[in-house]
Coordinates of C-alpha atoms in Angstrom, one line a residue:
Chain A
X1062 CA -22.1 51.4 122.4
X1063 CA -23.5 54.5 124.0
X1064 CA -22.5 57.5 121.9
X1065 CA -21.4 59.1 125.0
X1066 CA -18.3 56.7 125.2
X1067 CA -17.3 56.9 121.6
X1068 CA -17.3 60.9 121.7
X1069 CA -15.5 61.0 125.3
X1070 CA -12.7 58.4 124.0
X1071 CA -12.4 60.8 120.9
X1072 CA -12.0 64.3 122.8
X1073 CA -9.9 61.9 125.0
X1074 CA -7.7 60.6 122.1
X1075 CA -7.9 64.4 120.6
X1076 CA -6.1 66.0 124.0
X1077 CA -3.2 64.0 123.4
X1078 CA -2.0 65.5 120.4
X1079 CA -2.4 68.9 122.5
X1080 CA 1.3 68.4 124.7
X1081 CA 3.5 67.3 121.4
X1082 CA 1.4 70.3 119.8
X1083 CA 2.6 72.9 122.6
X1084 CA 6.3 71.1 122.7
X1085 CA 6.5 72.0 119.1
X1086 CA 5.5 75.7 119.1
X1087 CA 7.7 76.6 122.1
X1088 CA 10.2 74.9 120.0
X1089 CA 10.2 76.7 116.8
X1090 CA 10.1 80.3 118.3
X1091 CA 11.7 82.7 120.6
X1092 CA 9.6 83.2 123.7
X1093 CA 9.5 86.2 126.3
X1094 CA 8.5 84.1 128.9
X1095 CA 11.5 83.1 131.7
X1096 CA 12.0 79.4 131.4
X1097 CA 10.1 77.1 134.0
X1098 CA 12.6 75.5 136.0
X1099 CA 10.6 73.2 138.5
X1100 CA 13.5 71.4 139.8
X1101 CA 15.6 74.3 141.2
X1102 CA 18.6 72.3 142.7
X1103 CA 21.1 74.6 143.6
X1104 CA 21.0 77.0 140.4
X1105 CA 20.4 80.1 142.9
X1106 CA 22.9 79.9 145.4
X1107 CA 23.8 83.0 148.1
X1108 CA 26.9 84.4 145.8
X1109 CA 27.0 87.0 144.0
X1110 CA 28.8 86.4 140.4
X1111 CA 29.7 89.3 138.1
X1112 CA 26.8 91.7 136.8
X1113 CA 24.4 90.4 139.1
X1114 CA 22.1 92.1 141.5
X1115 CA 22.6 93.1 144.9
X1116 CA 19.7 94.6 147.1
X1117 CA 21.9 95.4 149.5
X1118 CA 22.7 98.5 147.9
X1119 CA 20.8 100.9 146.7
X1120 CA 22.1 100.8 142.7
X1121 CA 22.0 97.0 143.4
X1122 CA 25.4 96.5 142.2
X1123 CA 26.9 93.7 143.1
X1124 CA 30.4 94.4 141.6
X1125 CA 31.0 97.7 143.5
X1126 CA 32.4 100.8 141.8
X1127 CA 35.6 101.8 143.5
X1128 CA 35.2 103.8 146.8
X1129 CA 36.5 107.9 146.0
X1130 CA 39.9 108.5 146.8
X1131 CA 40.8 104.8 147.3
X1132 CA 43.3 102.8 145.2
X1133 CA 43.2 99.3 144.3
X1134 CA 45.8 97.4 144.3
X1135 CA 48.5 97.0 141.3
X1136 CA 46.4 100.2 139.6
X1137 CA 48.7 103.2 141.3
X1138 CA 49.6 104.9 137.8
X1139 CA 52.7 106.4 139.3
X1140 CA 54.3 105.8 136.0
X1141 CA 53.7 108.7 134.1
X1142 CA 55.1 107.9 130.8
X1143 CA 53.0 104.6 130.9
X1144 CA 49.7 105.6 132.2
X1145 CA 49.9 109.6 130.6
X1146 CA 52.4 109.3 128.0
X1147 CA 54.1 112.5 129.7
X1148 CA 57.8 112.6 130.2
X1149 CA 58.9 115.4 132.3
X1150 CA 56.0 117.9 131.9
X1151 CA 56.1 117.0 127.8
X1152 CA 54.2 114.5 125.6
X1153 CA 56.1 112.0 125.3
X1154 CA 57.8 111.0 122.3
X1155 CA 58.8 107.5 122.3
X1156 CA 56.9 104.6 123.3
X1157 CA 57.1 103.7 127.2
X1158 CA 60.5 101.3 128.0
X1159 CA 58.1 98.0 128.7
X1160 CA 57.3 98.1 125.0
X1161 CA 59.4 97.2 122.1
X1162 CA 58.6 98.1 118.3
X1163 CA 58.4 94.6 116.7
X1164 CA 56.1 93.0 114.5
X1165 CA 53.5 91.2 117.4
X1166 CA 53.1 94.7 118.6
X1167 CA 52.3 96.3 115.9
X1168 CA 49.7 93.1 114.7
X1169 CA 48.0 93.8 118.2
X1170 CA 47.7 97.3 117.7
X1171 CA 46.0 96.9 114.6
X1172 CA 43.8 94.2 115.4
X1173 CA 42.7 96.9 118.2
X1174 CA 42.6 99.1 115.9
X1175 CA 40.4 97.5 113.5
X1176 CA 38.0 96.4 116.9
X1177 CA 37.9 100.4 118.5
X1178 CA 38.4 102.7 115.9
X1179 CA 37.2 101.6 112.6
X1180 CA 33.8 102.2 113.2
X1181 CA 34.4 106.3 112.7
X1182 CA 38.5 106.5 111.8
X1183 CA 38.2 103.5 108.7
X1184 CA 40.7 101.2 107.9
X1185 CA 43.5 103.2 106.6
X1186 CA 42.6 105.9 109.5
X1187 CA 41.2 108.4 106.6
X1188 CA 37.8 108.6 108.5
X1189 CA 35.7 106.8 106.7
X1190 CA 34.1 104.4 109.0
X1191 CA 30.8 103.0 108.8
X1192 CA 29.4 104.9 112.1
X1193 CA 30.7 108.2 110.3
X1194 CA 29.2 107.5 107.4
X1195 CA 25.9 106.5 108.8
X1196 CA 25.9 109.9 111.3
X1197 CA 26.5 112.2 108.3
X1198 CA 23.5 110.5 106.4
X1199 CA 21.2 110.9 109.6
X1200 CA 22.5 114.6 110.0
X1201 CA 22.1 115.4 106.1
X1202 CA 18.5 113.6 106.3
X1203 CA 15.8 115.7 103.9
X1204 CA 13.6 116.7 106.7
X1205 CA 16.4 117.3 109.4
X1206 CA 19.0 115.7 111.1
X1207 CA 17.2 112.6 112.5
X1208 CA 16.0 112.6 116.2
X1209 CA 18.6 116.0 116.9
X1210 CA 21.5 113.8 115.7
X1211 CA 24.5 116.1 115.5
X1212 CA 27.7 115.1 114.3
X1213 CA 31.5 115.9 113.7
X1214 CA 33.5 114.0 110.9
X1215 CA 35.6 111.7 112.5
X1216 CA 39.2 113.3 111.8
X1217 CA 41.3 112.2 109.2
X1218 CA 44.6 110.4 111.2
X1219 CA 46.4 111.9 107.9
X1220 CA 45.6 115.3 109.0
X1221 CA 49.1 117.6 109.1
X1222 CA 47.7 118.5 112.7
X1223 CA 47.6 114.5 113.9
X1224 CA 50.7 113.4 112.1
X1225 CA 52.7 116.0 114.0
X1226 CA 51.7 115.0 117.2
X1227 CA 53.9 112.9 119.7
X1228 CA 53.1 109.1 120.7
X1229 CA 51.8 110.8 124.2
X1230 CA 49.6 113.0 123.1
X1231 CA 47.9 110.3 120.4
X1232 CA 48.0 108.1 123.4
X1233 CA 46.2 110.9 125.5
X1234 CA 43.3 111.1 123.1
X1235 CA 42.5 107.8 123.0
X1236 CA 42.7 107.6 126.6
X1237 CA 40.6 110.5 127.4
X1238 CA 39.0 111.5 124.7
X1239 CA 39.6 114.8 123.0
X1240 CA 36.6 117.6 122.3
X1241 CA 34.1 115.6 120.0
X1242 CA 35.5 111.7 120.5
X1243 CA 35.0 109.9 123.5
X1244 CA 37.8 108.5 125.6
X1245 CA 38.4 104.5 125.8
X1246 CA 40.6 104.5 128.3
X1247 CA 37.9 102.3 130.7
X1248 CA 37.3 99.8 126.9
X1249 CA 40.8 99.8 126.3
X1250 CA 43.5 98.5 128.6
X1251 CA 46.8 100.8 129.0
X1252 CA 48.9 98.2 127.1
X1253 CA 46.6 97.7 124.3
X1254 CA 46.7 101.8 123.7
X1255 CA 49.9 101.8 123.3
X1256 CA 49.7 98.9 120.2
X1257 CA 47.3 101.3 118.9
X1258 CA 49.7 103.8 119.4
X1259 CA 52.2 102.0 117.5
X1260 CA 50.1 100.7 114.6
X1261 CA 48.7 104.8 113.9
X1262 CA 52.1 105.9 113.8
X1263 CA 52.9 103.0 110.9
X1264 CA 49.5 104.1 109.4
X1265 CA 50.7 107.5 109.2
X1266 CA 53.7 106.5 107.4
X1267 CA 52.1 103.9 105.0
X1268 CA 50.2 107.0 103.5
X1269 CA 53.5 109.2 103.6
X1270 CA 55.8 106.3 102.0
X1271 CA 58.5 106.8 99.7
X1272 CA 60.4 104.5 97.2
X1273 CA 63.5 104.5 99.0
X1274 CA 61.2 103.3 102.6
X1275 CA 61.0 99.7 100.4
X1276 CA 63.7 97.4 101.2
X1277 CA 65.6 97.2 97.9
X1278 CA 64.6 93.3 97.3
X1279 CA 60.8 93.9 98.0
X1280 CA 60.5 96.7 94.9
X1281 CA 59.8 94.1 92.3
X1282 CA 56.6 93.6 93.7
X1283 CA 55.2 96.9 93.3
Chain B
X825 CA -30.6 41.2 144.6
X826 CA -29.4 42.8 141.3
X827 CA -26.1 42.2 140.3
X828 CA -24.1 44.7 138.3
X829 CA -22.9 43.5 134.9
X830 CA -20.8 45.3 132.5
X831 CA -23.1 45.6 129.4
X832 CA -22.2 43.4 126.4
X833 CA -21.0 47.1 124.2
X834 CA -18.0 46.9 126.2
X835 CA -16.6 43.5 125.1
X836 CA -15.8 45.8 122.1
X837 CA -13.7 48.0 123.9
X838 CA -11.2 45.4 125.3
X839 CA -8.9 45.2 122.6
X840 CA -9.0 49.2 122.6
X841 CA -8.2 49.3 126.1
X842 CA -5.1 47.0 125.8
X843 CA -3.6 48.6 122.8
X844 CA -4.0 52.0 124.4
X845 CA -2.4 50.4 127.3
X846 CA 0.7 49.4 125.2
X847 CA 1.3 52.9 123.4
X848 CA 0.8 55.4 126.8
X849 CA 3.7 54.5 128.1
X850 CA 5.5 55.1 124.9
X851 CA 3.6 58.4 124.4
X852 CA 4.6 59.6 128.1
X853 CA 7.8 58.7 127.6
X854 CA 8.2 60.4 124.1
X855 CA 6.3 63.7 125.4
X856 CA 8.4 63.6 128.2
X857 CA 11.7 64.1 126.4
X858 CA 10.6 66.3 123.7
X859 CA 8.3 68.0 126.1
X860 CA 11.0 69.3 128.9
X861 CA 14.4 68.4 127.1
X862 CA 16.1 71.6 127.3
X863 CA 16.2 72.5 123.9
X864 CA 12.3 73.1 124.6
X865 CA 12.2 74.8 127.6
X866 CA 15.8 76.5 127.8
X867 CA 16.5 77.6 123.7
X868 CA 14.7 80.7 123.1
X869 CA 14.1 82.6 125.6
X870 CA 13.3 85.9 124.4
X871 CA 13.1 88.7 127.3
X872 CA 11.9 92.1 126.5
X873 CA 15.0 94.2 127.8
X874 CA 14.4 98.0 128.5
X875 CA 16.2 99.6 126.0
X876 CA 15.1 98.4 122.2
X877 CA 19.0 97.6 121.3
X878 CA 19.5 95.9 118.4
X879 CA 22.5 93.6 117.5
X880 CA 21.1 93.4 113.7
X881 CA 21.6 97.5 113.5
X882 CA 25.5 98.0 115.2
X883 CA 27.2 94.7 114.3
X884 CA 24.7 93.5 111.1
X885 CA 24.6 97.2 109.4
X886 CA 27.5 99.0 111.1
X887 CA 30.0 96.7 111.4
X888 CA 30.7 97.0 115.1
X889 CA 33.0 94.3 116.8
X890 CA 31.7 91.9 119.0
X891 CA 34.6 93.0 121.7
X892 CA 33.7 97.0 121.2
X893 CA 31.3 96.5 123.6
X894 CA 31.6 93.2 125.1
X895 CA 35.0 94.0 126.0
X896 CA 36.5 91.3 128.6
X897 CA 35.4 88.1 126.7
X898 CA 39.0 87.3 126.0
X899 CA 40.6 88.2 129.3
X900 CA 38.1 87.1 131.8
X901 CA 35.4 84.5 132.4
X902 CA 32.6 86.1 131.8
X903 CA 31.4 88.8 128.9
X904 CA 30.8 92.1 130.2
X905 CA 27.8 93.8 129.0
X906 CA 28.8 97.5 128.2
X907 CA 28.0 100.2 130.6
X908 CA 26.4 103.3 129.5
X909 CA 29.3 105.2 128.8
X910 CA 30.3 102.9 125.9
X911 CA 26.4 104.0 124.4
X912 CA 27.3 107.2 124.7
X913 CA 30.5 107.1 123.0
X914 CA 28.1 107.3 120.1
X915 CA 24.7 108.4 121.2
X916 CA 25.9 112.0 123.1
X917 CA 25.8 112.9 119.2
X918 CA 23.9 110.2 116.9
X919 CA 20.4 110.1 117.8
X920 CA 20.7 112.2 120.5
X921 CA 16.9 113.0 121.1
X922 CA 15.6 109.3 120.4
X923 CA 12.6 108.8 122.5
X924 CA 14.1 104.6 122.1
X925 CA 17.2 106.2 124.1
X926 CA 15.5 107.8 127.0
X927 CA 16.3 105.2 129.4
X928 CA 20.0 105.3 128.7
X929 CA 20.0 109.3 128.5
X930 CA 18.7 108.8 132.2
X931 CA 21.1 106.3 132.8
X932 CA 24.0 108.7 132.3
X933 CA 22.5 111.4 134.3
X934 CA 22.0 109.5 137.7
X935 CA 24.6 107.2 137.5
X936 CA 22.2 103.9 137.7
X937 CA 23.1 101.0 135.6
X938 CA 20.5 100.5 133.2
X939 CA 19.0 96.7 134.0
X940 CA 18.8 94.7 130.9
X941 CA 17.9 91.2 131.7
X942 CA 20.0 88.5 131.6
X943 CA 19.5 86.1 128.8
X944 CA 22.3 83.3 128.8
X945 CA 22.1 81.8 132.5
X946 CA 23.7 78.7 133.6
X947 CA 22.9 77.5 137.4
X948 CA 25.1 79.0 139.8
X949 CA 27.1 75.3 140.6
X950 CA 28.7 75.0 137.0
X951 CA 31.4 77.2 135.6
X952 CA 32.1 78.4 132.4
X953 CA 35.0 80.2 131.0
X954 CA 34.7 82.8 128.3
X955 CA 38.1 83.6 127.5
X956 CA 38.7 79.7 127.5
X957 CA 36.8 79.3 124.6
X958 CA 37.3 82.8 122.8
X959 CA 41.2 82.3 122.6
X960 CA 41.5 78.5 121.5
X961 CA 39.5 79.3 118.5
X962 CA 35.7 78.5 119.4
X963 CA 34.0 81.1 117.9
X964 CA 30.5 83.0 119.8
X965 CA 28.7 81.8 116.5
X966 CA 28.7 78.0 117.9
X967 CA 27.1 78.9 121.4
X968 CA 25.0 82.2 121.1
X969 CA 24.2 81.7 117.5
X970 CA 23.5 84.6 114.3
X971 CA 23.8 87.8 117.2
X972 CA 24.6 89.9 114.2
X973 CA 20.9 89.1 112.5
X974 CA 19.3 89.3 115.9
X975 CA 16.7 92.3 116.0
X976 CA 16.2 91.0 120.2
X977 CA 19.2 88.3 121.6
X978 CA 17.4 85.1 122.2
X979 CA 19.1 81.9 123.7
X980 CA 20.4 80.2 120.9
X981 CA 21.7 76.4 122.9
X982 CA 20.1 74.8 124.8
X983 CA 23.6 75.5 127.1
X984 CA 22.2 72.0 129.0
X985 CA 25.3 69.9 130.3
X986 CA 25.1 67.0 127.8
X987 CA 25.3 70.0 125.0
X988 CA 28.5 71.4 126.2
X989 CA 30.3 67.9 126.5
X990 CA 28.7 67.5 122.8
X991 CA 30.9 69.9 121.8
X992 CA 34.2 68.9 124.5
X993 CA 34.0 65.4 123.0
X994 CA 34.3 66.4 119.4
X995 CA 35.8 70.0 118.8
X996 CA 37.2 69.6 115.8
X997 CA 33.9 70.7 113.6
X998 CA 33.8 73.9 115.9
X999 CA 37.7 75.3 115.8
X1000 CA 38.5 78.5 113.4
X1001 CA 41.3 81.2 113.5
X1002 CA 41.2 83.1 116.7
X1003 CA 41.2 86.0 113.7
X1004 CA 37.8 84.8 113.3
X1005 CA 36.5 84.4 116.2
X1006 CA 33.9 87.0 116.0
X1007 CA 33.1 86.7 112.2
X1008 CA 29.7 85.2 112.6
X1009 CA 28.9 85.2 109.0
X1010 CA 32.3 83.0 108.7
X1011 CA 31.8 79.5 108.7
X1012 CA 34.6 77.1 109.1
X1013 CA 33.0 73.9 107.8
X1014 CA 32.6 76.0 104.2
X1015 CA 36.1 78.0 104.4
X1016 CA 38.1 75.5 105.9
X1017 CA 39.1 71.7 104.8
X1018 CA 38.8 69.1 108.0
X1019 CA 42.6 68.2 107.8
X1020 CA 43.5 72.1 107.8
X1021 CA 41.2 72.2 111.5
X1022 CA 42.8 69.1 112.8
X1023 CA 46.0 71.0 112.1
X1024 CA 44.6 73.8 114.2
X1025 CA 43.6 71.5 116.7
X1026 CA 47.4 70.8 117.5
X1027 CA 48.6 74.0 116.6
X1028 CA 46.2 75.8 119.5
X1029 CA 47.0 72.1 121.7
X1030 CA 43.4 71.5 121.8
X1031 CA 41.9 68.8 124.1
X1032 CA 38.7 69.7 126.2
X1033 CA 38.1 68.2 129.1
X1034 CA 35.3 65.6 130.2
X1035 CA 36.3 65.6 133.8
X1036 CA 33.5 67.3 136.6
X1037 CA 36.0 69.2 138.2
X1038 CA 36.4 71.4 135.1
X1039 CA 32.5 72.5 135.2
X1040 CA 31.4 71.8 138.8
X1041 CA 34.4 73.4 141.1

């Protein structure tokens, strides 16, 4: 047999390992490249879903950003104690009339509580949250605070100055923010502040508690 | 007249030739299916986005909550990547002069959304539900994979059709606590017994559906 056969039927036999060899790699790690898609069916069809592009306009958003001045529809906050927590010019100092003080609420408020506020307020609301922790380590770094990073302790929600406050003005810092903390009104729906509402007032008295505030069959467990 | 005649070498080859004949096939088929099933050519894909983010640093390290920034995955169908203003609830103060943050800084001035690249993409003629999922106790762990150890999201799933009916025909494996639904290091195969997610099963009134209307509407 000419030795040109038996080395072209060995390269030959060689190649096909290469395929399952390829397969394999793009198998076992993350790629940057966009998957090939040969076939393309239907997968790009003329709609737009949410968070895509649109080179219509010029930010290419495709979900639009409401239009100034406009309303949409079921969002007319013309219930102040609701959407400001104000009651006649004053912060209001019971929750709105929709809500009532149970058990559920105050489980959603802290689940809510635990999601949004945590990171800087803590657990208990003393301000000892992971992100405030981290930002006071950056800012106390040995050579400088790290990359300009500037930072105001979270406050304790224990503080004399918090624990006074009405419901409507707790529920107008987490709305919109007050001096150092951000607002989360637009993370945070209106009904869900209000649980949180509820839960840092319960907070506030966990850490305030007497004796007498434990139902009389419950003191045998402490 | 010369005739052609195959040289007598390549008597040699014929039982070569038929047994390569019988395994192509085979191997095409084979190469095929490994080669372009979607677990090759859909799971992993790895974009570079613009803004080094990393999932390892705010949920791994800090502790943030999958829904602190992805904040409609249990109220609408699709999970809302944050807008700039949730960065800067944090980064108007923490790292504030982070050349890695430029892009969002710049973000925040003009008003642009900053364009990070989509990584999870099913075609346009199926239809998935987040908040489905998210509220009957299927966990982002069992589609999007360990987020929370990712330094750069990658496409865990293959997310092909015969991988979500996988899942619709057998939930029971997959079901946890909506408490734990984004608790990626929990795992309820180890925490829970299979009786005590069959409960949940009923409890949450689970039964997925196989039909094509649910996914092709």
């Amino acid at each position: 047999m000419p030795r040109i056969i038996v080395y072209t039927l060995l390269i030959l036999g060689l190649l096909l390992l290469l395929p399952p060899v390829i397969a394999a790699n793009a198998r076992s790690r993350p790629n940057p490249n966009r998957p090939i898609n040969i076939i393309q069916d239907m997968d790009l069809q003329a709609k737009f879903l949410p968070q895509t592009e649109n080179d219509l306009f010029a930010d290419k958003r495709s979900q639009r950003p409401a239009v100034l001045g406009t309303v949409a529809r079921g969002e007319a906050y013309l219930d102040a104690h609701l959407n400001d927590g104000v009651v006649d010019g004053q912060w209001a100092t019971t929750l709105p009339s929709q809500f009532t003080l149970d058990a559920k609420l105050l489980l959603r408020g802290q689940e809510r509580f635990n999601i949004y506020c945590t990171p800087c307020h803590g657990y208990t609301g003393v301000g000892n949250g992971t992100v405030n922790q981290r930002a006071m380590e950056l800012v106390a770094n040995a050579e400088g605070p790290v990359n300009g990073t500037v930072w105001v302790a979270a406050k304790s929600l224990h503080d004399p100055t918090v624990t006074i406050q009405p419901v409507g003005q707790i529920f107008n810092s987490i709305t919109h923010g007050v001096r150092n903390m951000a607002g989360y009104g637009s993370q945070v729906p209106t009904e869900d502040r209000w649980a949180i509402v509820a839960y840092v007032r319960a907070l506030q008295l966990s850490q305030n508690a007497s004796l007498s505030d434990v139902p009389s069959d419950k003191r045998g467990g402490l | 007249m010369s005739r052609f005649l195959f040289p007598r070498w390549t008597n040699n080859l014929l039982p070569f030739i038929l047994v390569t004949g019988a395994i192509m096939p085979l191997y095409a088929v084979l190469v095929v299916a490994y080669g372009f099933s979607p677990k090759t050519i859909d799971a992993g894909y790895m974009p570079t986005q613009p803004v080094p983010y990393s999932h390892a640093t705010h949920v791994g390290k800090l502790g943030l909550d999958c829904r602190y920034c992805h904040t409609t995955v249990e109220r609408t169908s699709f999970a809302a990547v944050p807008p700039t203003q949730t960065c800067m609830n944090c980064h108007t103060q923490i790292h504030r002069e982070s050349p890695k943050l430029a892009e969002v800084r710049s973000s925040y001035e003009t008003g642009l959304p900053i364009e990070w690249v989509k990584v999870h993409k099913l075609p346009d003629y199926s239809y998935f539900n987040h908040a489905a999922h998210v509220n009957r106790g299927v966990s982002c762990v069992e589609c999007h994979g360990r987020v929370d150890q990712m330094e750069v999201v990658y496409r865990h799933s293959p997310l092909a059709m015969g991988w979500c009916l996988e899942c619709h025909r057998d939930p029971i494996d997959r079901l946890r606590p909506v408490s734990q639904i984004t608790n990626l290091a929990w795992d309820q195969r180890i925490e829970m017994t299979r009786e005590e997610r069959e409960a949940l099963a009923t409890q949450y009134h689970i039964n997925p559906s196989e039909n094509c209307s649910t996914c092709h509407r």
